[in-house]
C-alpha cells in the first residue's frame, strides 16, 4: 500500500538571481513497511524533501499525498492534525521540550493525541534505545547522543505511520548508530510503518530497502 | 495545565520573580482599595447608617447640607414613606485636655436617624448628646462635658454609638432644641423651626417635593457632594484603575519575553503536530496560575499588614471589593497573555527545524 506519494513536486526558494531550486520536479512513492534512505551532499535538498514529505513545508508545485489524502490542499491546522496522527519526526536539531523530563516528553503526546504506545511498549522501546535510566532526567542533563535517542523514542511513541528522520545518528558513535538503525528497521517491519532516513553515513544504507540519492535537488533511486 | 505547571516547576526562580511582581501590584491595589474604602467611610458612614434613599435640601444650597436651611413646616409638606428632620453644624469640641472636630446632628428621637446606643444611654435632657465612639480614641469619655468653639453652650456626652462619622468628623447626636441652641445661641427660641434638611426613605424620590425652592437628591449624590469626597475617591480609584492597566502591561511584557525565548521550542512542538490551541491554552493557564498565586499572596499580605497598622491610618478592608479587584487583576493578567498567544499562533514550525 502506498503511504506517501509525491506527484511532480518541486520547491524553489527566493526569486530572480537568488532563486534556488532546492527540489526539482520529483515523483516519489513510499510503501507500507519500507525503510528508505536518502543520501546526498550538504545543501542538496534532503531536508527540503523531508519537510515537504512531513507537511511542514508547502511545495511550490505538485501534490503530496499521505494515506490517500492530498495534504497540499489542506490548511496549516489540518496539516498539523495529519502530522500529529501520521508522522513521527526525528529532527536534525534536538526536538525535546527543555522543561519536561524524558517520561513527560511522552506524556505531552498523551495530552494531545490518543493511541500512543502502552506501558509495555514504552518500556521495551526505552530498553531498546538504552534510555530506561534516563526517564526522570531533563534534556539539559543528557548527552547529545542520549538526547537523540530520546527524540527517537518520542517520534515512535505516537505510533506514526510514517517516520521521517533527518540525520538521526549524527551525534551517535557508530555502534549506537547501527543499533538505532536496527531499531528503526525493526519498528518499521513490526509495526508496518514507513521510515525515511536522511543520512550522510553510507554505511547505514545496508539497513534500508531502498536508497535514494539527492544531488542538486534531483532525487534518484540507487537501490 | 500540564505544560504550564511543569515549566513552572522546572524554572522556579523565574516564575517566583513574576509572581513576586504580580504580588506587589496586587498588594498595592488591595491597600489602595482599603484606603479608598477607609477614607470613604470616614466621610459617609453616618449617612450609610440612615439607610435612606434621599435627602431634601434647599435648591440654593447646591447640595450642601451646611448651606441648606429650611423650616419644619416646609419639610412637613414633603411626601415620603418615612422622613427624619436633620439639623447639622460643624464645631470644635473640647474637654479638659483634648480637642476634636465634630459634626453636631440635631434629630428627633423617634425618627429613623436616631442611632443605636452601644454604651451609656440616649440623650434625654437639655444639651445631652450621643457621641461617635471614635471620640473615645481621641480621649473623650462618658460623662464628659464638652465646650464648643462657636458658642457658650456645653454638651454632655451621655452615650456612644458606632459608625458615626460624617465628612471625616465624629458626630454628636442631640435633639433639635440642643442643636438650635448651639447654632443660634440667644436666638434659639426664635429659630426653633429651623433645620438643614430632611432625610427620606421612599421608593419615588422625584415625587417627594414639587416646590421650586426644595430639591430631593439621591443619597449617593448627596455623599458625592460632601466637600472633598469625590476628589478623594476619584484619585484613589484612578490609581487603582491605572494599576490594573500597569499589571496587564507587566504581565504582557514578561510573558512575551518568555514566549520569544521559547519560540523554537514551541516550533518543535508544532512540527510534531501539537495544536497551536493547546500551546495557547497552556500559556493562558500558566498566566492564570501565576496571577492567582500572586493575587492570593498579595491579599494575605495586605490583611496581615492591616493587623499591624495604627488605628489612625484610615484603612478599612472590604473583602467583597477586594475579591472583585483580585478577580479583575487575574483577568487583566490573562489579557496580557494575548500578545504571547498571538505570537505562538504565528510561529512557523519549520523555523524550529533550522534546515
Ligand atoms: N528557507 C530557505 N530559504 C532559502 N533557501 C533555502 C531555504 N531552506 C533551504 N534553502 C536552500 O535549499 C537548498 C537545500 O537545502 P536543504 O536544507 O534541503 O539541504 P540538505 O540537503 O538538508 O543539507 P544538509 O545535509 O547540510 O542538511 C540549499 O541550497 C539551501 O541553501
Ligand atoms: Mg539537512
PDB file of N, CA and C in Angstrom, chain A residues 4-75:
ATOM      1  N   UNK A   4       2.986   7.246   1.096  1.00  0.00           N
ATOM      2  CA  UNK A   4       3.412   8.609   0.790  1.00  0.00           C
ATOM      3  C   UNK A   4       3.691   8.715  -0.693  1.00  0.00           C
ATOM      4  N   UNK A   5       3.172   9.786  -1.288  1.00  0.00           N
ATOM      5  CA  UNK A   5       3.332   9.919  -2.722  1.00  0.00           C
ATOM      6  C   UNK A   5       3.610  11.373  -3.096  1.00  0.00           C
ATOM      7  N   UNK A   6       4.633  11.602  -3.945  1.00  0.00           N
ATOM      8  CA  UNK A   6       4.929  12.927  -4.475  1.00  0.00           C
ATOM      9  C   UNK A   6       4.563  12.920  -5.951  1.00  0.00           C
ATOM     10  N   UNK A   7       3.736  13.840  -6.406  1.00  0.00           N
ATOM     11  CA  UNK A   7       3.464  13.972  -7.837  1.00  0.00           C
ATOM     12  C   UNK A   7       3.992  15.296  -8.348  1.00  0.00           C
ATOM     13  N   UNK A   8       5.033  15.233  -9.136  1.00  0.00           N
ATOM     14  CA  UNK A   8       5.581  16.451  -9.762  1.00  0.00           C
ATOM     15  C   UNK A   8       5.824  17.559  -8.745  1.00  0.00           C
ATOM     16  N   UNK A   9       6.428  17.189  -7.613  1.00  0.00           N
ATOM     17  CA  UNK A   9       6.646  18.170  -6.553  1.00  0.00           C
ATOM     18  C   UNK A   9       7.960  18.902  -6.775  1.00  0.00           C
ATOM     19  N   UNK A  10       7.922  20.210  -6.763  1.00  0.00           N
ATOM     20  CA  UNK A  10       9.185  20.947  -6.731  1.00  0.00           C
ATOM     21  C   UNK A  10       9.100  22.086  -5.736  1.00  0.00           C
ATOM     22  N   UNK A  11      10.286  22.575  -5.360  1.00  0.00           N
ATOM     23  CA  UNK A  11      10.324  23.679  -4.401  1.00  0.00           C
ATOM     24  C   UNK A  11      11.439  24.639  -4.785  1.00  0.00           C
ATOM     25  N   UNK A  12      11.059  25.887  -4.955  1.00  0.00           N
ATOM     26  CA  UNK A  12      12.079  26.912  -5.190  1.00  0.00           C
ATOM     27  C   UNK A  12      11.997  27.938  -4.078  1.00  0.00           C
ATOM     28  N   UNK A  13      13.179  28.360  -3.629  1.00  0.00           N
ATOM     29  CA  UNK A  13      13.251  29.426  -2.630  1.00  0.00           C
ATOM     30  C   UNK A  13      13.679  30.701  -3.328  1.00  0.00           C
ATOM     31  N   UNK A  14      13.164  31.819  -2.873  1.00  0.00           N
ATOM     32  CA  UNK A  14      13.577  33.112  -3.398  1.00  0.00           C
ATOM     33  C   UNK A  14      13.139  33.318  -4.832  1.00  0.00           C
ATOM     34  N   UNK A  15      13.626  34.427  -5.441  1.00  0.00           N
ATOM     35  CA  UNK A  15      13.265  34.688  -6.829  1.00  0.00           C
ATOM     36  C   UNK A  15      14.395  35.455  -7.497  1.00  0.00           C
ATOM     37  N   UNK A  16      14.287  35.660  -8.797  1.00  0.00           N
ATOM     38  CA  UNK A  16      15.315  36.383  -9.554  1.00  0.00           C
ATOM     39  C   UNK A  16      16.628  35.613  -9.563  1.00  0.00           C
ATOM     40  N   UNK A  17      17.740  36.337  -9.434  1.00  0.00           N
ATOM     41  CA  UNK A  17      19.032  35.646  -9.489  1.00  0.00           C
ATOM     42  C   UNK A  17      19.363  34.943  -8.186  1.00  0.00           C
ATOM     43  N   UNK A  18      18.530  35.201  -7.133  1.00  0.00           N
ATOM     44  CA  UNK A  18      18.741  34.498  -5.850  1.00  0.00           C
ATOM     45  C   UNK A  18      17.959  33.182  -5.811  1.00  0.00           C
ATOM     46  N   UNK A  19      17.293  32.894  -6.894  1.00  0.00           N
ATOM     47  CA  UNK A  19      16.409  31.736  -6.917  1.00  0.00           C
ATOM     48  C   UNK A  19      17.185  30.428  -6.703  1.00  0.00           C
ATOM     49  N   UNK A  20      16.683  29.598  -5.776  1.00  0.00           N
ATOM     50  CA  UNK A  20      17.313  28.298  -5.530  1.00  0.00           C
ATOM     51  C   UNK A  20      16.286  27.207  -5.802  1.00  0.00           C
ATOM     52  N   UNK A  21      16.625  26.290  -6.704  1.00  0.00           N
ATOM     53  CA  UNK A  21      15.757  25.127  -6.916  1.00  0.00           C
ATOM     54  C   UNK A  21      16.160  24.053  -5.922  1.00  0.00           C
ATOM     55  N   UNK A  22      15.618  24.154  -4.722  1.00  0.00           N
ATOM     56  CA  UNK A  22      16.027  23.211  -3.674  1.00  0.00           C
ATOM     57  C   UNK A  22      15.581  21.795  -4.002  1.00  0.00           C
ATOM     58  N   UNK A  23      14.399  21.698  -4.605  1.00  0.00           N
ATOM     59  CA  UNK A  23      13.911  20.380  -5.014  1.00  0.00           C
ATOM     60  C   UNK A  23      13.330  20.526  -6.419  1.00  0.00           C
ATOM     61  N   UNK A  24      13.924  19.792  -7.353  1.00  0.00           N
ATOM     62  CA  UNK A  24      13.392  19.861  -8.705  1.00  0.00           C
ATOM     63  C   UNK A  24      12.260  18.851  -8.861  1.00  0.00           C
ATOM     64  N   UNK A  25      11.476  19.025  -9.897  1.00  0.00           N
ATOM     65  CA  UNK A  25      10.259  18.234 -10.059  1.00  0.00           C
ATOM     66  C   UNK A  25      10.485  16.750  -9.766  1.00  0.00           C
ATOM     67  N   UNK A  26       9.780  16.284  -8.743  1.00  0.00           N
ATOM     68  CA  UNK A  26      10.057  14.942  -8.218  1.00  0.00           C
ATOM     69  C   UNK A  26       8.792  14.089  -8.151  1.00  0.00           C
ATOM     70  N   UNK A  27       8.936  12.835  -8.640  1.00  0.00           N
ATOM     71  CA  UNK A  27       7.895  11.826  -8.392  1.00  0.00           C
ATOM     72  C   UNK A  27       8.500  10.814  -7.445  1.00  0.00           C
ATOM     73  N   UNK A  28       7.715  10.455  -6.458  1.00  0.00           N
ATOM     74  CA  UNK A  28       8.281   9.559  -5.449  1.00  0.00           C
ATOM     75  C   UNK A  28       7.136   8.854  -4.770  1.00  0.00           C
ATOM     76  N   UNK A  29       7.349   7.595  -4.388  1.00  0.00           N
ATOM     77  CA  UNK A  29       6.340   6.982  -3.523  1.00  0.00           C
ATOM     78  C   UNK A  29       6.985   6.017  -2.549  1.00  0.00           C
ATOM     79  N   UNK A  30       6.376   5.917  -1.381  1.00  0.00           N
ATOM     80  CA  UNK A  30       6.891   5.015  -0.352  1.00  0.00           C
ATOM     81  C   UNK A  30       5.766   4.091   0.082  1.00  0.00           C
ATOM     82  N   UNK A  31       6.133   2.802   0.220  1.00  0.00           N
ATOM     83  CA  UNK A  31       5.120   1.795   0.558  1.00  0.00           C
ATOM     84  C   UNK A  31       5.175   1.473   2.050  1.00  0.00           C
ATOM     85  N   UNK A  32       4.058   0.903   2.524  1.00  0.00           N
ATOM     86  CA  UNK A  32       3.993   0.488   3.914  1.00  0.00           C
ATOM     87  C   UNK A  32       5.080  -0.555   4.196  1.00  0.00           C
ATOM     88  N   UNK A  33       5.753  -0.412   5.338  1.00  0.00           N
ATOM     89  CA  UNK A  33       6.771  -1.386   5.739  1.00  0.00           C
ATOM     90  C   UNK A  33       8.124  -1.163   5.103  1.00  0.00           C
ATOM     91  N   UNK A  34       8.268  -0.079   4.358  1.00  0.00           N
ATOM     92  CA  UNK A  34       9.558   0.183   3.714  1.00  0.00           C
ATOM     93  C   UNK A  34      10.449   1.051   4.585  1.00  0.00           C
ATOM     94  N   UNK A  35      11.746   0.736   4.471  1.00  0.00           N
ATOM     95  CA  UNK A  35      12.740   1.576   5.134  1.00  0.00           C
ATOM     96  C   UNK A  35      13.574   2.187   4.018  1.00  0.00           C
ATOM     97  N   UNK A  36      13.543   3.520   3.936  1.00  0.00           N
ATOM     98  CA  UNK A  36      14.157   4.195   2.787  1.00  0.00           C
ATOM     99  C   UNK A  36      15.252   5.148   3.270  1.00  0.00           C
ATOM    100  N   UNK A  37      16.383   5.143   2.581  1.00  0.00           N
ATOM    101  CA  UNK A  37      17.446   6.087   2.914  1.00  0.00           C
ATOM    102  C   UNK A  37      17.532   7.147   1.833  1.00  0.00           C
ATOM    103  N   UNK A  38      17.784   8.374   2.257  1.00  0.00           N
ATOM    104  CA  UNK A  38      18.062   9.436   1.285  1.00  0.00           C
ATOM    105  C   UNK A  38      19.446   9.975   1.626  1.00  0.00           C
ATOM    106  N   UNK A  39      20.369   9.826   0.668  1.00  0.00           N
ATOM    107  CA  UNK A  39      21.712  10.332   0.926  1.00  0.00           C
ATOM    108  C   UNK A  39      22.018  11.454  -0.056  1.00  0.00           C
ATOM    109  N   UNK A  40      23.106  12.127   0.183  1.00  0.00           N
ATOM    110  CA  UNK A  40      23.459  13.211  -0.715  1.00  0.00           C
ATOM    111  C   UNK A  40      24.267  14.260  -0.013  1.00  0.00           C
ATOM    112  N   UNK A  41      24.976  15.079  -0.788  1.00  0.00           N
ATOM    113  CA  UNK A  41      25.833  16.099  -0.191  1.00  0.00           C
ATOM    114  C   UNK A  41      25.030  17.190   0.519  1.00  0.00           C
ATOM    115  N   UNK A  42      25.726  17.917   1.365  1.00  0.00           N
ATOM    116  CA  UNK A  42      25.097  19.008   2.104  1.00  0.00           C
ATOM    117  C   UNK A  42      24.551  20.064   1.148  1.00  0.00           C
ATOM    118  N   UNK A  43      23.353  20.518   1.431  1.00  0.00           N
ATOM    119  CA  UNK A  43      22.760  21.556   0.597  1.00  0.00           C
ATOM    120  C   UNK A  43      22.095  21.022  -0.650  1.00  0.00           C
ATOM    121  N   UNK A  44      21.993  19.695  -0.753  1.00  0.00           N
ATOM    122  CA  UNK A  44      21.434  19.128  -1.982  1.00  0.00           C
ATOM    123  C   UNK A  44      19.909  19.119  -1.976  1.00  0.00           C
ATOM    124  N   UNK A  45      19.293  19.340  -0.809  1.00  0.00           N
ATOM    125  CA  UNK A  45      17.834  19.389  -0.770  1.00  0.00           C
ATOM    126  C   UNK A  45      17.180  18.275   0.017  1.00  0.00           C
ATOM    127  N   UNK A  46      17.980  17.544   0.803  1.00  0.00           N
ATOM    128  CA  UNK A  46      17.424  16.403   1.554  1.00  0.00           C
ATOM    129  C   UNK A  46      16.411  16.856   2.606  1.00  0.00           C
ATOM    130  N   UNK A  47      16.804  17.875   3.375  1.00  0.00           N
ATOM    131  CA  UNK A  47      15.882  18.345   4.424  1.00  0.00           C
ATOM    132  C   UNK A  47      14.628  18.949   3.807  1.00  0.00           C
ATOM    133  N   UNK A  48      14.821  19.633   2.688  1.00  0.00           N
ATOM    134  CA  UNK A  48      13.672  20.208   1.982  1.00  0.00           C
ATOM    135  C   UNK A  48      12.691  19.099   1.595  1.00  0.00           C
ATOM    136  N   UNK A  49      13.238  18.037   1.048  1.00  0.00           N
ATOM    137  CA  UNK A  49      12.418  16.887   0.654  1.00  0.00           C
ATOM    138  C   UNK A  49      11.648  16.331   1.860  1.00  0.00           C
ATOM    139  N   UNK A  50      12.374  16.189   2.967  1.00  0.00           N
ATOM    140  CA  UNK A  50      11.787  15.571   4.156  1.00  0.00           C
ATOM    141  C   UNK A  50      10.705  16.460   4.786  1.00  0.00           C
ATOM    142  N   UNK A  51      10.967  17.765   4.817  1.00  0.00           N
ATOM    143  CA  UNK A  51       9.964  18.636   5.442  1.00  0.00           C
ATOM    144  C   UNK A  51       8.716  18.761   4.565  1.00  0.00           C
ATOM    145  N   UNK A  52       8.887  18.660   3.262  1.00  0.00           N
ATOM    146  CA  UNK A  52       7.706  18.640   2.389  1.00  0.00           C
ATOM    147  C   UNK A  52       6.921  17.351   2.610  1.00  0.00           C
ATOM    148  N   UNK A  53       7.664  16.242   2.740  1.00  0.00           N
ATOM    149  CA  UNK A  53       7.007  14.951   2.973  1.00  0.00           C
ATOM    150  C   UNK A  53       6.205  14.974   4.269  1.00  0.00           C
ATOM    151  N   UNK A  54       6.701  15.728   5.250  1.00  0.00           N
ATOM    152  CA  UNK A  54       6.024  15.765   6.549  1.00  0.00           C
ATOM    153  C   UNK A  54       4.993  16.863   6.655  1.00  0.00           C
ATOM    154  N   UNK A  55       4.757  17.579   5.554  1.00  0.00           N
ATOM    155  CA  UNK A  55       3.724  18.613   5.596  1.00  0.00           C
ATOM    156  C   UNK A  55       4.136  19.846   6.385  1.00  0.00           C
ATOM    157  N   UNK A  56       5.441  20.006   6.610  1.00  0.00           N
ATOM    158  CA  UNK A  56       5.894  21.206   7.300  1.00  0.00           C
ATOM    159  C   UNK A  56       6.159  22.338   6.330  1.00  0.00           C
ATOM    160  N   UNK A  57       6.462  21.964   5.117  1.00  0.00           N
ATOM    161  CA  UNK A  57       6.795  22.943   4.094  1.00  0.00           C
ATOM    162  C   UNK A  57       5.884  22.681   2.902  1.00  0.00           C
ATOM    163  N   UNK A  58       5.315  23.751   2.351  1.00  0.00           N
ATOM    164  CA  UNK A  58       4.450  23.562   1.182  1.00  0.00           C
ATOM    165  C   UNK A  58       5.298  23.597  -0.077  1.00  0.00           C
ATOM    166  N   UNK A  59       5.046  22.668  -0.987  1.00  0.00           N
ATOM    167  CA  UNK A  59       5.811  22.678  -2.232  1.00  0.00           C
ATOM    168  C   UNK A  59       5.386  23.863  -3.116  1.00  0.00           C
ATOM    169  N   UNK A  60       6.262  24.266  -4.024  1.00  0.00           N
ATOM    170  CA  UNK A  60       5.890  25.331  -4.962  1.00  0.00           C
ATOM    171  C   UNK A  60       4.898  24.805  -5.980  1.00  0.00           C
ATOM    172  N   UNK A  61       5.104  23.590  -6.413  1.00  0.00           N
ATOM    173  CA  UNK A  61       4.183  22.933  -7.356  1.00  0.00           C
ATOM    174  C   UNK A  61       4.032  21.463  -6.978  1.00  0.00           C
ATOM    175  N   UNK A  62       2.994  20.860  -7.540  1.00  0.00           N
ATOM    176  CA  UNK A  62       2.803  19.429  -7.360  1.00  0.00           C
ATOM    177  C   UNK A  62       1.987  19.111  -6.122  1.00  0.00           C
ATOM    178  N   UNK A  63       1.761  17.805  -5.905  1.00  0.00           N
ATOM    179  CA  UNK A  63       0.965  17.424  -4.744  1.00  0.00           C
ATOM    180  C   UNK A  63       1.610  16.302  -3.946  1.00  0.00           C
ATOM    181  N   UNK A  64       1.374  16.374  -2.645  1.00  0.00           N
ATOM    182  CA  UNK A  64       1.883  15.366  -1.726  1.00  0.00           C
ATOM    183  C   UNK A  64       0.693  14.632  -1.139  1.00  0.00           C
ATOM    184  N   UNK A  65       0.729  13.306  -1.252  1.00  0.00           N
ATOM    185  CA  UNK A  65      -0.425  12.526  -0.778  1.00  0.00           C
ATOM    186  C   UNK A  65       0.013  11.597   0.351  1.00  0.00           C
ATOM    187  N   UNK A  66      -0.578  11.775   1.494  1.00  0.00           N
ATOM    188  CA  UNK A  66      -0.277  10.924   2.646  1.00  0.00           C
ATOM    189  C   UNK A  66      -1.525  10.111   2.966  1.00  0.00           C
ATOM    190  N   UNK A  67      -1.383   8.779   2.931  1.00  0.00           N
ATOM    191  CA  UNK A  67      -2.520   7.891   3.191  1.00  0.00           C
ATOM    192  C   UNK A  67      -3.778   8.347   2.451  1.00  0.00           C
ATOM    193  N   UNK A  68      -3.613   8.531   1.157  1.00  0.00           N
ATOM    194  CA  UNK A  68      -4.718   8.899   0.274  1.00  0.00           C
ATOM    195  C   UNK A  68      -5.282  10.295   0.487  1.00  0.00           C
ATOM    196  N   UNK A  69      -4.609  11.102   1.277  1.00  0.00           N
ATOM    197  CA  UNK A  69      -5.102  12.466   1.451  1.00  0.00           C
ATOM    198  C   UNK A  69      -4.091  13.448   0.869  1.00  0.00           C
ATOM    199  N   UNK A  70      -4.610  14.309   0.005  1.00  0.00           N
ATOM    200  CA  UNK A  70      -3.754  15.310  -0.616  1.00  0.00           C
ATOM    201  C   UNK A  70      -3.502  16.436   0.373  1.00  0.00           C
ATOM    202  N   UNK A  71      -2.323  16.448   0.980  1.00  0.00           N
ATOM    203  CA  UNK A  71      -2.105  17.411   2.061  1.00  0.00           C
ATOM    204  C   UNK A  71      -1.747  18.802   1.545  1.00  0.00           C
ATOM    205  N   UNK A  72      -1.408  18.896   0.280  1.00  0.00           N
ATOM    206  CA  UNK A  72      -1.100  20.227  -0.272  1.00  0.00           C
ATOM    207  C   UNK A  72      -2.347  21.103  -0.292  1.00  0.00           C
ATOM    208  N   UNK A  73      -3.522  20.447  -0.300  1.00  0.00           N
ATOM    209  CA  UNK A  73      -4.761  21.216  -0.352  1.00  0.00           C
ATOM    210  C   UNK A  73      -5.233  21.645   1.037  1.00  0.00           C
ATOM    211  N   UNK A  74      -4.545  21.189   2.074  1.00  0.00           N
ATOM    212  CA  UNK A  74      -5.022  21.454   3.435  1.00  0.00           C
ATOM    213  C   UNK A  74      -4.428  22.744   4.012  1.00  0.00           C
ATOM    214  N   UNK A  75      -5.110  23.302   4.980  1.00  0.00           N
ATOM    215  CA  UNK A  75      -4.519  24.451   5.685  1.00  0.00           C
ATOM    216  C   UNK A  75      -3.618  23.970   6.817  1.00  0.00           C
TER     217      UNK A  75
END
